[in-house]
mmCIF file of C-alpha atoms and ligand atoms in Angstrom:
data_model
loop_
_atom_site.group_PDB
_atom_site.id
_atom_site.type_symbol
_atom_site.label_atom_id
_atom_site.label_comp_id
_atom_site.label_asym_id
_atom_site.label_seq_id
_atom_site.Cartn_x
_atom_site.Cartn_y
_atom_site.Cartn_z
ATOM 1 C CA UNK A 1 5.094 -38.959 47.059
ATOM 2 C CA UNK A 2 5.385 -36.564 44.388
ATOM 3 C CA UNK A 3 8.260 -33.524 44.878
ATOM 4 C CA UNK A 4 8.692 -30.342 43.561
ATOM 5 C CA UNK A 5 11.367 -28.152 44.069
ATOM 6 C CA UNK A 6 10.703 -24.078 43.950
ATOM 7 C CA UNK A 7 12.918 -20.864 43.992
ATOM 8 C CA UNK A 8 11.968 -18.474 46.784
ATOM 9 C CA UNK A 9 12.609 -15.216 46.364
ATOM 10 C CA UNK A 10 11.527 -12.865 48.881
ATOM 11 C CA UNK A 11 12.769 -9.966 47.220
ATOM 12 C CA UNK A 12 11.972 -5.903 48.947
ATOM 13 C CA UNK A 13 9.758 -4.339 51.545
ATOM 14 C CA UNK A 14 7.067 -6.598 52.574
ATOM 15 C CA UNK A 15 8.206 -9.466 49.940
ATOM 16 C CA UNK A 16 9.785 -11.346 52.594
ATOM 17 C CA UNK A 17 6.666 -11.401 55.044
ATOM 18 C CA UNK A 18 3.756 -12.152 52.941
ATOM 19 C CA UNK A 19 6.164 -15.437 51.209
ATOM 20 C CA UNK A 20 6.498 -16.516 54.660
ATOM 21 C CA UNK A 21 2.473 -17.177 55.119
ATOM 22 C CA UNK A 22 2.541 -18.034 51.439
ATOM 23 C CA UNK A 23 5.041 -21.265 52.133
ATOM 24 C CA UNK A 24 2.871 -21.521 55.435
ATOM 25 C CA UNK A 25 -0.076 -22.677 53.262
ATOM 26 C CA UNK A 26 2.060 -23.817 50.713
ATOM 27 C CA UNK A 27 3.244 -26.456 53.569
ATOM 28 C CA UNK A 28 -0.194 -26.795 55.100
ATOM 29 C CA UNK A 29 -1.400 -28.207 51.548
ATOM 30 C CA UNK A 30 1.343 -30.242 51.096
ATOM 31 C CA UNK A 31 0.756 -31.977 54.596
ATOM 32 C CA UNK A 32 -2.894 -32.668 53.655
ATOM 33 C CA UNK A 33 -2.143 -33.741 49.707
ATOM 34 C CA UNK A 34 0.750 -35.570 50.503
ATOM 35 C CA UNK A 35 3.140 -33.840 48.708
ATOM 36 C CA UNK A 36 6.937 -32.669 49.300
ATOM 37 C CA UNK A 37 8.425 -28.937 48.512
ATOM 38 C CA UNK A 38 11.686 -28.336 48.552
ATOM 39 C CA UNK A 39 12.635 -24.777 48.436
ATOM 40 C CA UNK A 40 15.502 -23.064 47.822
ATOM 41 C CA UNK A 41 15.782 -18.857 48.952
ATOM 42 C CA UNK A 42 17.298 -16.348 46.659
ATOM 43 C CA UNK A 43 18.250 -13.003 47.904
ATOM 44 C CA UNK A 44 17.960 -11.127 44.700
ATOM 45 C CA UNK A 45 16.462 -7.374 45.504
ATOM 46 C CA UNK A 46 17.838 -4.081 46.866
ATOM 47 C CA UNK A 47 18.905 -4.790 49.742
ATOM 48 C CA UNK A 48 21.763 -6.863 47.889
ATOM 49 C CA UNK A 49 21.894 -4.637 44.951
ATOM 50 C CA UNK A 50 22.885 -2.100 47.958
ATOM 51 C CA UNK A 51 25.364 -4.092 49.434
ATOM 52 C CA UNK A 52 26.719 -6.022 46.657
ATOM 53 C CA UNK A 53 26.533 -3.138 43.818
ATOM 54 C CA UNK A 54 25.181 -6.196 41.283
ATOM 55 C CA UNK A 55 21.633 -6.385 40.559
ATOM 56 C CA UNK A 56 21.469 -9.955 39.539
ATOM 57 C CA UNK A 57 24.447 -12.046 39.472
ATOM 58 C CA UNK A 58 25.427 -13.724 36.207
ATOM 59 C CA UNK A 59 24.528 -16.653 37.191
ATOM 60 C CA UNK A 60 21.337 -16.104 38.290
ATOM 61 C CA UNK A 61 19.060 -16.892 35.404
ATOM 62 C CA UNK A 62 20.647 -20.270 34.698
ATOM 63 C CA UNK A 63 20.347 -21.236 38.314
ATOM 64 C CA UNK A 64 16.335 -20.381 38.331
ATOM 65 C CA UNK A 65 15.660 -22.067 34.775
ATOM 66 C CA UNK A 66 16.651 -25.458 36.837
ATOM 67 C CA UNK A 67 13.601 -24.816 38.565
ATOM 68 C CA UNK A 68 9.851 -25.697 36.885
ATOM 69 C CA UNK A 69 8.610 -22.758 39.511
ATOM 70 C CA UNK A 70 9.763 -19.423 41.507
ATOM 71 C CA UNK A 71 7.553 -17.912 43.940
ATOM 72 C CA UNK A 72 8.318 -14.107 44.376
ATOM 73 C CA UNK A 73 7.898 -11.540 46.829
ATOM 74 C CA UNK A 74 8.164 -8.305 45.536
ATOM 75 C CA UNK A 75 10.789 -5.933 43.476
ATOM 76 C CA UNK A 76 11.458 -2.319 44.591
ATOM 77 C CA UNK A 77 13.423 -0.351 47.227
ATOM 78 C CA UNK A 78 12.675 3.122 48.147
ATOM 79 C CA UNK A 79 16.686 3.623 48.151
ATOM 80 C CA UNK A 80 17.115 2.908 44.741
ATOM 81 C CA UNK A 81 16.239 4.595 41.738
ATOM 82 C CA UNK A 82 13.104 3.453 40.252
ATOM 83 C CA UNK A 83 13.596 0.844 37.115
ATOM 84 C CA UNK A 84 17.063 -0.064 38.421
ATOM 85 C CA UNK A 85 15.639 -3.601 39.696
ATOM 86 C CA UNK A 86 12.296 -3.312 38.632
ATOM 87 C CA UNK A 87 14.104 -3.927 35.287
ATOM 88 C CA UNK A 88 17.289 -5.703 36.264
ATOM 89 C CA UNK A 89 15.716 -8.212 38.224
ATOM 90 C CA UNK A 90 11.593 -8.834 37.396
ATOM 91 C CA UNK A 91 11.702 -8.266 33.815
ATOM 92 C CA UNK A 92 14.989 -9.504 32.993
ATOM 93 C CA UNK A 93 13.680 -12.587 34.627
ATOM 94 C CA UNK A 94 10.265 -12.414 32.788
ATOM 95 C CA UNK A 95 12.201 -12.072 29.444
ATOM 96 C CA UNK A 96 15.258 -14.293 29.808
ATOM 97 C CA UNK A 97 13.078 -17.164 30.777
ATOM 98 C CA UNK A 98 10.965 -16.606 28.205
ATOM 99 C CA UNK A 99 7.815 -16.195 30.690
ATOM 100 C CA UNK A 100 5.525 -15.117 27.897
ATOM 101 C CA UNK A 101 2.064 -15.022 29.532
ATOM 102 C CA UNK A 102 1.410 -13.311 32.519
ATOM 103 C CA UNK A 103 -1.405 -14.544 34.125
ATOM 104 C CA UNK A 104 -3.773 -12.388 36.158
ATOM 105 C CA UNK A 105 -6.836 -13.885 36.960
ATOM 106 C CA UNK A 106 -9.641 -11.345 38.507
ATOM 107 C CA UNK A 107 -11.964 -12.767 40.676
ATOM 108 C CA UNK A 108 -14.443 -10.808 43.720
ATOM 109 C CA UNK A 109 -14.514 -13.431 47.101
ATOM 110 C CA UNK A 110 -16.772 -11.217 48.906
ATOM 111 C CA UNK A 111 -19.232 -8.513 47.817
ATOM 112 C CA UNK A 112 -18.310 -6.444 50.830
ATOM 113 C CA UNK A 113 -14.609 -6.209 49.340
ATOM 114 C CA UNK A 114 -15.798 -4.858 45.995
ATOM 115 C CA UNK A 115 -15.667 -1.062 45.383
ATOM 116 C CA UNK A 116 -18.463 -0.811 42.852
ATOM 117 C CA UNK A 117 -21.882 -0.857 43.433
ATOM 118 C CA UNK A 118 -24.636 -3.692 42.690
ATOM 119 C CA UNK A 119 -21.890 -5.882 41.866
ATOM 120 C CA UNK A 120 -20.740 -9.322 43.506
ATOM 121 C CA UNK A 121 -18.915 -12.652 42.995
ATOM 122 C CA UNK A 122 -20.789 -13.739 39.887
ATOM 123 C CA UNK A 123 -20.549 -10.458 38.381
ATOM 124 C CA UNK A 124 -16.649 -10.184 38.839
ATOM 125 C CA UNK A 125 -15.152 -13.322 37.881
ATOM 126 C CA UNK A 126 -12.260 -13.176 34.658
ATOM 127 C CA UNK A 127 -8.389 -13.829 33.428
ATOM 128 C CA UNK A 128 -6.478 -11.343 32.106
ATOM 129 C CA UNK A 129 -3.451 -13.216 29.225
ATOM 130 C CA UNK A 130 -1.136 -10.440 29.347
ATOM 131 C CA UNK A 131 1.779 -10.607 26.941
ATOM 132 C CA UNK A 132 5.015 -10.400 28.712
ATOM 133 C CA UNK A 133 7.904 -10.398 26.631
ATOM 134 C CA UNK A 134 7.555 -7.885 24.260
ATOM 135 C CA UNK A 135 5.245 -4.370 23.477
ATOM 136 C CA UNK A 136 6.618 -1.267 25.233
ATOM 137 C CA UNK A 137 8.600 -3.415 27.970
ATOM 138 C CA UNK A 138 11.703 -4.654 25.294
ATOM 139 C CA UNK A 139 13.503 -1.235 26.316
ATOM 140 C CA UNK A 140 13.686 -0.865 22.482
ATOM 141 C CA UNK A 141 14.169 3.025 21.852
ATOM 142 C CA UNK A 142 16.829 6.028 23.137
ATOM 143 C CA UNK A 143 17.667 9.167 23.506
ATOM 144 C CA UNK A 144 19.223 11.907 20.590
ATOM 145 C CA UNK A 145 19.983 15.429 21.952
ATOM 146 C CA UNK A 146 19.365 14.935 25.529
ATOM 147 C CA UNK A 147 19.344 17.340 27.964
ATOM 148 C CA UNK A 148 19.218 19.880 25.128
ATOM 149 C CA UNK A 149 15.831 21.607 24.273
ATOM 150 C CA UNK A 150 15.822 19.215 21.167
ATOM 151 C CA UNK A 151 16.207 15.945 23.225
ATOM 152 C CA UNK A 152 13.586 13.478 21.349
ATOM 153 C CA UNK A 153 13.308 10.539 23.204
ATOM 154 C CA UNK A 154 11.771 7.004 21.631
ATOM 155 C CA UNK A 155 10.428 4.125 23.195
ATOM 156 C CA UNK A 156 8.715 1.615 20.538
ATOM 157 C CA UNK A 157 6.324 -1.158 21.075
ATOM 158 C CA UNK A 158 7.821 -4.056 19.319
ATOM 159 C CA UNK A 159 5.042 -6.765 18.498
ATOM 160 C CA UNK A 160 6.554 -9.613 16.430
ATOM 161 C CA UNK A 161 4.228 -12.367 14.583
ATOM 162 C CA UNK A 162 5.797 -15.265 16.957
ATOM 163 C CA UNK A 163 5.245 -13.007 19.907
ATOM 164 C CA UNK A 164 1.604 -12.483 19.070
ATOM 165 C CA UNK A 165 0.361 -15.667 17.892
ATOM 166 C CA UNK A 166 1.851 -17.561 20.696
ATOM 167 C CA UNK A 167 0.123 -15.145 23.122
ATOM 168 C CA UNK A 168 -2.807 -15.329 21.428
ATOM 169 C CA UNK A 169 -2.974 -19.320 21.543
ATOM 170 C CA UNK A 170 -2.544 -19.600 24.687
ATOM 171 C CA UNK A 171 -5.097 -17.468 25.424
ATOM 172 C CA UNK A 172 -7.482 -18.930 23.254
ATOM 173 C CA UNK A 173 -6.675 -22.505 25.101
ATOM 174 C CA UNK A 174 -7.156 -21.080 28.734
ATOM 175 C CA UNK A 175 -10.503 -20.209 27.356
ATOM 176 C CA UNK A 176 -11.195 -23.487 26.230
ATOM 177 C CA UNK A 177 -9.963 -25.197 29.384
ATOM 178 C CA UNK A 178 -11.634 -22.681 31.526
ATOM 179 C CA UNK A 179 -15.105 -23.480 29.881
ATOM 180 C CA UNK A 180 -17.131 -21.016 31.643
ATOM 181 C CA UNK A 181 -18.596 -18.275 28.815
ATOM 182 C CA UNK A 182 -16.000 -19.753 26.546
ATOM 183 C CA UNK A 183 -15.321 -15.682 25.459
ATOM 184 C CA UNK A 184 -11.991 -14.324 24.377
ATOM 185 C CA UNK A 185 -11.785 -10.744 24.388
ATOM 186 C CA UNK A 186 -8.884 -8.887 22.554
ATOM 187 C CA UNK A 187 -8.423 -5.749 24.500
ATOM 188 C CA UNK A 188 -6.638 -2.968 22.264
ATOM 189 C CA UNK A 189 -6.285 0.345 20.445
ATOM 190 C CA UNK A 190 -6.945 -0.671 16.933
ATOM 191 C CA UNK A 191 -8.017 3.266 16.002
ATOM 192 C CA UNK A 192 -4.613 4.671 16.846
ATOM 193 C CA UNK A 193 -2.198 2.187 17.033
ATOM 194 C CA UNK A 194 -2.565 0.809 13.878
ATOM 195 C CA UNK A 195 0.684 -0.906 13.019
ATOM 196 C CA UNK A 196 1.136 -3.153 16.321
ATOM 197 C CA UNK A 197 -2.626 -4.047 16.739
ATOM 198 C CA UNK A 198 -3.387 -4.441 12.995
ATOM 199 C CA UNK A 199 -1.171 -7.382 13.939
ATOM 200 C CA UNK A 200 -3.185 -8.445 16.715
ATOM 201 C CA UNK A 201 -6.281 -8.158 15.791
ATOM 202 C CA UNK A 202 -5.385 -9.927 12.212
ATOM 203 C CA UNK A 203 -3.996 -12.743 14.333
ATOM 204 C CA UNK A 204 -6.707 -13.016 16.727
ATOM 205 C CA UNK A 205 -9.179 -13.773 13.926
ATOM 206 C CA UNK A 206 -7.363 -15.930 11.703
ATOM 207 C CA UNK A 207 -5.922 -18.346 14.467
ATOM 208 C CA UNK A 208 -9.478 -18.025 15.869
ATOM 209 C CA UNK A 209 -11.026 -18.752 12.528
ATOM 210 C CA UNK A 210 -8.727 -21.916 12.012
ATOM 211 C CA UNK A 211 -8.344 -23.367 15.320
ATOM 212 C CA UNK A 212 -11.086 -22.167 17.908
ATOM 213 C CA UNK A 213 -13.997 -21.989 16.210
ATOM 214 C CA UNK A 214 -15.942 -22.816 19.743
ATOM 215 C CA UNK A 215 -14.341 -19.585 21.300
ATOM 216 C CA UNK A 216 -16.485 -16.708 20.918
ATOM 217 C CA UNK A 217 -14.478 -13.777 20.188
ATOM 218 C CA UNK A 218 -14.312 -10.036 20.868
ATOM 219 C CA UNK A 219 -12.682 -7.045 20.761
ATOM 220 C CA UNK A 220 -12.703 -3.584 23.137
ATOM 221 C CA UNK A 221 -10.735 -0.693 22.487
ATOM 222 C CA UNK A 222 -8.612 -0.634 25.873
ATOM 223 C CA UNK A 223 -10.245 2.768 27.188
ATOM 224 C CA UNK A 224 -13.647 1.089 26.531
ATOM 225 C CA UNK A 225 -12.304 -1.782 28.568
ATOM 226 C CA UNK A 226 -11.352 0.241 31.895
ATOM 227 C CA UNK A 227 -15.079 1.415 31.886
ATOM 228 C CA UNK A 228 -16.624 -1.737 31.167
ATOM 229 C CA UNK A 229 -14.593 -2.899 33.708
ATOM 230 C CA UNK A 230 -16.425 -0.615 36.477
ATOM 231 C CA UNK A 231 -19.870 -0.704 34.671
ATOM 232 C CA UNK A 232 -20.223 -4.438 33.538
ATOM 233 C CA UNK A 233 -17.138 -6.210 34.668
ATOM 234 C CA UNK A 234 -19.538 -9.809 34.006
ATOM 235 C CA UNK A 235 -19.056 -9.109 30.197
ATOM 236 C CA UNK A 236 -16.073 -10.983 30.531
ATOM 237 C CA UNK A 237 -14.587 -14.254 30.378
ATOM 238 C CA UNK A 238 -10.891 -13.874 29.308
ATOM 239 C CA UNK A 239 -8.986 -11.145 28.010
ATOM 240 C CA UNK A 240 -5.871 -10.680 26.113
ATOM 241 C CA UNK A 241 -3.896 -7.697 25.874
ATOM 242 C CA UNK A 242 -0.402 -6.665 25.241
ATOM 243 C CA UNK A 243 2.495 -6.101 27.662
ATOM 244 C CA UNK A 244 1.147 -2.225 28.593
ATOM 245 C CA UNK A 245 -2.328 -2.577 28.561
ATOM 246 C CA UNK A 246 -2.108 -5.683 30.482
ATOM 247 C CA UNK A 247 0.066 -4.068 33.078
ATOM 248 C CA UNK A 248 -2.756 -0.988 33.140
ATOM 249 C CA UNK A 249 -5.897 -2.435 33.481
ATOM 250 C CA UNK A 250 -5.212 -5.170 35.810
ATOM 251 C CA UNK A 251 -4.263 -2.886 38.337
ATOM 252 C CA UNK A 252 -8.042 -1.867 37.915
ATOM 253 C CA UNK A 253 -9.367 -5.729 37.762
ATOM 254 C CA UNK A 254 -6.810 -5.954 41.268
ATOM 255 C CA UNK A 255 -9.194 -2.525 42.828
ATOM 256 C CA UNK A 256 -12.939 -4.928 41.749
ATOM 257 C CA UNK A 257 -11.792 -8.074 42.937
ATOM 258 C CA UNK A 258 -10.547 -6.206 46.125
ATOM 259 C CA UNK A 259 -7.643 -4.510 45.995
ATOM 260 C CA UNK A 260 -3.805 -5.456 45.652
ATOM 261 C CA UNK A 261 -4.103 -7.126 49.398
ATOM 262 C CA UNK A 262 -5.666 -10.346 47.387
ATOM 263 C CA UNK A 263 -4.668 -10.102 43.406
ATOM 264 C CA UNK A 264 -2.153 -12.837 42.515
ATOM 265 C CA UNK A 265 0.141 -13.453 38.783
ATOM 266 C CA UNK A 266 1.628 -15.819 37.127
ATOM 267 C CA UNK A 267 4.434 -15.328 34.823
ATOM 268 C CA UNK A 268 4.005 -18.115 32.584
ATOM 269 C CA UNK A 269 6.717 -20.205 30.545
ATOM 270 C CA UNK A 270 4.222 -23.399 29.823
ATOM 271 C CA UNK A 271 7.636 -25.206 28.609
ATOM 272 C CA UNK A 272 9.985 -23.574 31.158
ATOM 273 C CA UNK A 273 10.177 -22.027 34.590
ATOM 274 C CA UNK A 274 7.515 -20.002 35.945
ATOM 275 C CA UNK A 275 7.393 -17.326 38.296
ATOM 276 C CA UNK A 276 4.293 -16.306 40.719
ATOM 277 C CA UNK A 277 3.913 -13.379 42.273
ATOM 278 C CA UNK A 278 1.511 -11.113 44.405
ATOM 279 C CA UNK A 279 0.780 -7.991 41.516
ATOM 280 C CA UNK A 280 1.579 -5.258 44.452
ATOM 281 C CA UNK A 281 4.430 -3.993 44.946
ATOM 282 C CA UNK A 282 6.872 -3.541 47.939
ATOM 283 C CA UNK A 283 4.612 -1.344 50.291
ATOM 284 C CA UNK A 284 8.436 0.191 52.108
ATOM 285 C CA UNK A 285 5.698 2.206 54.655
ATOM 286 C CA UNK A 286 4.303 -1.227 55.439
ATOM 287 C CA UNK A 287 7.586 -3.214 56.017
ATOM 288 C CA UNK A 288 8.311 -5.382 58.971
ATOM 289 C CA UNK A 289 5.055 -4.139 60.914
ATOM 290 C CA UNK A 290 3.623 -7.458 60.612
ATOM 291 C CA UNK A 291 0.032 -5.622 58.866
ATOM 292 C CA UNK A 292 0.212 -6.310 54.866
ATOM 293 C CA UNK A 293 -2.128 -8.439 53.777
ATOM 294 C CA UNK A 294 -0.438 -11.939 52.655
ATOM 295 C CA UNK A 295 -3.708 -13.647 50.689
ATOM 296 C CA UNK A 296 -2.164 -11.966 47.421
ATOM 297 C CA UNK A 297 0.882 -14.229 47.970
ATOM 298 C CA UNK A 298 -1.218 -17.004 49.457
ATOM 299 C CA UNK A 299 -3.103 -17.026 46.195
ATOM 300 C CA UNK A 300 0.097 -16.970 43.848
ATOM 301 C CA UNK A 301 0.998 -19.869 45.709
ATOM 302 C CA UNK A 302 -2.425 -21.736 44.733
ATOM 303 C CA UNK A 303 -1.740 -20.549 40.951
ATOM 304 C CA UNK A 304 1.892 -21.946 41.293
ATOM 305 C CA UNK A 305 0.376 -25.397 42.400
ATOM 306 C CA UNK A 306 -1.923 -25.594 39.650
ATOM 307 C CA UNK A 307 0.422 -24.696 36.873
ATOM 308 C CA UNK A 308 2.551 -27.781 38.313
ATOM 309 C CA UNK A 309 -0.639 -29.556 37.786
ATOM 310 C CA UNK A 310 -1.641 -30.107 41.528
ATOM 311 C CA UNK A 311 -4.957 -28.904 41.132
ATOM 312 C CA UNK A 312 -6.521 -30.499 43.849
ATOM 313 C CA UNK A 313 -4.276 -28.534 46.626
ATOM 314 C CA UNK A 314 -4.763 -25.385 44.483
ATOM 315 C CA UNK A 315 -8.288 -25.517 44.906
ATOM 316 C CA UNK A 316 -8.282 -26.383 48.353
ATOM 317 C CA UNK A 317 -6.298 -23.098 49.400
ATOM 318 C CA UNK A 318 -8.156 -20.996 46.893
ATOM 319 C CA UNK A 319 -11.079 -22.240 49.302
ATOM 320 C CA UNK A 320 -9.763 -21.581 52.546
ATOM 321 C CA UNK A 321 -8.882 -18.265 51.319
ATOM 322 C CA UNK A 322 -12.186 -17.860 50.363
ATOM 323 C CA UNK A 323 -13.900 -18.953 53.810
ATOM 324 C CA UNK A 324 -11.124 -16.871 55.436
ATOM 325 C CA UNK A 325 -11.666 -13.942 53.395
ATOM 326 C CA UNK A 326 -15.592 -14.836 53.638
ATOM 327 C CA UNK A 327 -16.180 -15.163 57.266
ATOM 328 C CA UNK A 328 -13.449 -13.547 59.344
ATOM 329 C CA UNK A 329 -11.247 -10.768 57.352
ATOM 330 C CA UNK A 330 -13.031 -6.884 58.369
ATOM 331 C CA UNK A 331 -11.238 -5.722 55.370
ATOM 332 C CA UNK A 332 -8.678 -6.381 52.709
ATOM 333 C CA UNK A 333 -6.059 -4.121 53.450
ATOM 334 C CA UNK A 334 -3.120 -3.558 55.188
ATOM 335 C CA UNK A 335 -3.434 -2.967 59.207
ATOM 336 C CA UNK A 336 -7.044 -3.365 58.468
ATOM 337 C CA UNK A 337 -8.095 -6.910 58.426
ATOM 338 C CA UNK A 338 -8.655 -7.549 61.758
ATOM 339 C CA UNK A 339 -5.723 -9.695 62.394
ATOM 340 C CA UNK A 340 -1.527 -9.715 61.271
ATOM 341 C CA UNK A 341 0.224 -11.188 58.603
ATOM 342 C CA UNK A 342 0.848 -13.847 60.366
ATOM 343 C CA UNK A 343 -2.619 -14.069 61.909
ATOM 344 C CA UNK A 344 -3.857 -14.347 58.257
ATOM 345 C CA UNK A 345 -1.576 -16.879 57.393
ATOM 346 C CA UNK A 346 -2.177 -19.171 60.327
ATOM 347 C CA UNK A 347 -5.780 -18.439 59.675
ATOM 348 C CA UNK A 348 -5.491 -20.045 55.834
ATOM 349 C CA UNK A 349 -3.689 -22.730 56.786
ATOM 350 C CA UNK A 350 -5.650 -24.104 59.630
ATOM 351 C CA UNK A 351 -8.861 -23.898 57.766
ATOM 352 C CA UNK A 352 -6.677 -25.851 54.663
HETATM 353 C C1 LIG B 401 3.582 -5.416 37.437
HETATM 354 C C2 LIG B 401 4.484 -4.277 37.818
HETATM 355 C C3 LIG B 401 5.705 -4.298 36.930
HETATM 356 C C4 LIG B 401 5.249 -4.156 35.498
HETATM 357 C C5 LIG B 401 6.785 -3.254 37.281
HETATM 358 C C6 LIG B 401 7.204 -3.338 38.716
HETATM 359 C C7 LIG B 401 7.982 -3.354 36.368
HETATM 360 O O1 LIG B 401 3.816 -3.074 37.735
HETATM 361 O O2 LIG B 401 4.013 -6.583 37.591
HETATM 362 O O3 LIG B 401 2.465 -5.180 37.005
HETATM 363 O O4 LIG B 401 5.087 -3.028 35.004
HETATM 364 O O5 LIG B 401 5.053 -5.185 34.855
HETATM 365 MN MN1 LIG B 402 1.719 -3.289 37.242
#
């Protein structure tokens, strides 16, 4: 019997209730596939951060990178100041594990779900490669003269070659492997921001050029991509962006496919630890009233079993939540569906 063991952590608001159902599934699957999870709960968030005064304690990152995967709730308290954990706990994690790639695939179950007109399953069906360590997200900049009426404050992109290319690889190979239009956009802002993707866009053709001459490739300014997103979302196969953009316009790919009830990330590492996560946040107004929508975290559970290559069970809940989603769910969104958290969950796994 194959084992795995994963780092839970629940995290803020809802976090906790929607990685409940998640591990639900999670367990359903691993009854049917014969498989064994061990898990092991963190309490990293803000409710400790409150208590405790430390956002992450020192020892946290070396005790995570002894796992090959993390499944995560959700980061943000309404009592504490906005970027305090956001960055103390998800992005330090995302950049001191070297989780390079964040994964965000966008995919519509059900027409009735999907917020634009005339379009439906086969229309709305791509990955976002999102760059994760670097861009506007390395906190590289500061502050001269603050407070004062000549404060200048500076926050710089930082795009290195290593950063870039590796990025860009994998992107390229999820393309391959993915085989369906076998299309790599580059989504970016080549007409102003012409230092960081000069670099990108030079990269993207020469490594495409060498090494992936069956990947068609393409480029969109990232304005152009937000509308083609809403007017012909079935232009696309894969997309990579940097750490911004990425963060932007998958909260738009999360509206098509649904909303942020159902969209699901992975923060990739392909040598390391990885961490999966639903791409909402905490929902505070939602907490403990047994009504967010879990399939989000039901899904990032599915992408955490096929990045430990059990593809088989990853498929199989990716199914269920499709029949679920398909035949009994009145709507994707919190205290809307028809039935509870729990409800949902139960509802997944029986159907697994
Ligand atoms: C996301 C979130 C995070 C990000 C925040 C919470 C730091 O919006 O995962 O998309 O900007 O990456
Ligand atoms: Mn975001």
């Amino acid at each position: 019997m194959k084992s795995y063991d994963v780092a839970v952590i629940g995290g803020d608001g809802t976090g906790p209730e929607v990685i409940k159902e998640a591990v639900k599934v999670l367990d359903a699957a691993a009854r049917k596939f014969k498989l064994k999870l061990n898990y092991t709960s963190f309490d990293f968030g803000g409710e400790r951060y409150l208590r405790t005064k430390e956002v992450l304690p020192d020892s946290a990152v070396s005790d995570l990178k002894k796992f090959p995967v993390i499944l995560l709730g959700a980061i943000g308290h309404p009592d504490v100041k906005p970027g305090i954990l956001e960055k103390g706990i998800l992005l330090r994690l995302r950049f001191e594990m070297e989780q390079y790639i964040n994964l965000r695939p966008v995919k519509l179950y059900d027409e009735r779900f999907c917020p634009l007109k005339d379009k439906g399953p086969k229309d709305i069906d791509f990955v976002v490669v999102r760059e994760n360590n670097e861009g506007l997200y390395t906190g590289s900049g500061g502050f001269t003269f603050k407070g004062t009426p000549h404060e200048v404050a500076i926050q710089e992109s930082v795009n290195t070659r290593r950063g870039v290319e590796r990025c860009l690889r994998y992107a390229f190979e999820y393309t391959r492997k993915r085989n369906k239009a076998k299309k790599l956009t580059l989504c970016g802002k080549t007409n102003v921001l012409t230092f960081a993707f000069d670099l990108w866009e030079r990269a993207f053709h020469e490594i495409g050029a060498k090494d992936y001459p069956d990947i068609t490739r393409d480029y969109a300014h990232v304005d152009a991509t937000t509308m083609w997103f809403v007017k012909n979302p079935e232009w696309f196969d894969v997309i990579v962006t940097d750490n911004m953009f990425g963060d932007i316009i998958t909260d738009l790919g999360a509206m098509i496919q649904g909303g942020m009830g159902i969209a699901a990330g992975g923060n990739i590492n392909p040598e390391g630890t990885s961490m999966f996560e639903p791409i909402g946040g905490s929902a505070p107004k939602y907490t403990g009233k047994n009504v967010i929508n879990p399939l989000a975290a039901i899904c990032a559970g599915a992408m955490l079993l096929d990045y430990l290559g059990e593809t088989q069970p990853a498929a199989a809940i990716e199914n269920a939540v499709i029949k679920v989603v398909r035949e009994k769910l009145k709507s994707l969104a919190a205290g809307k569906m028809g039935y509870s958290t729990t409800e949902v969950g139960d509802l997944v796994a029986e159907t697994l």
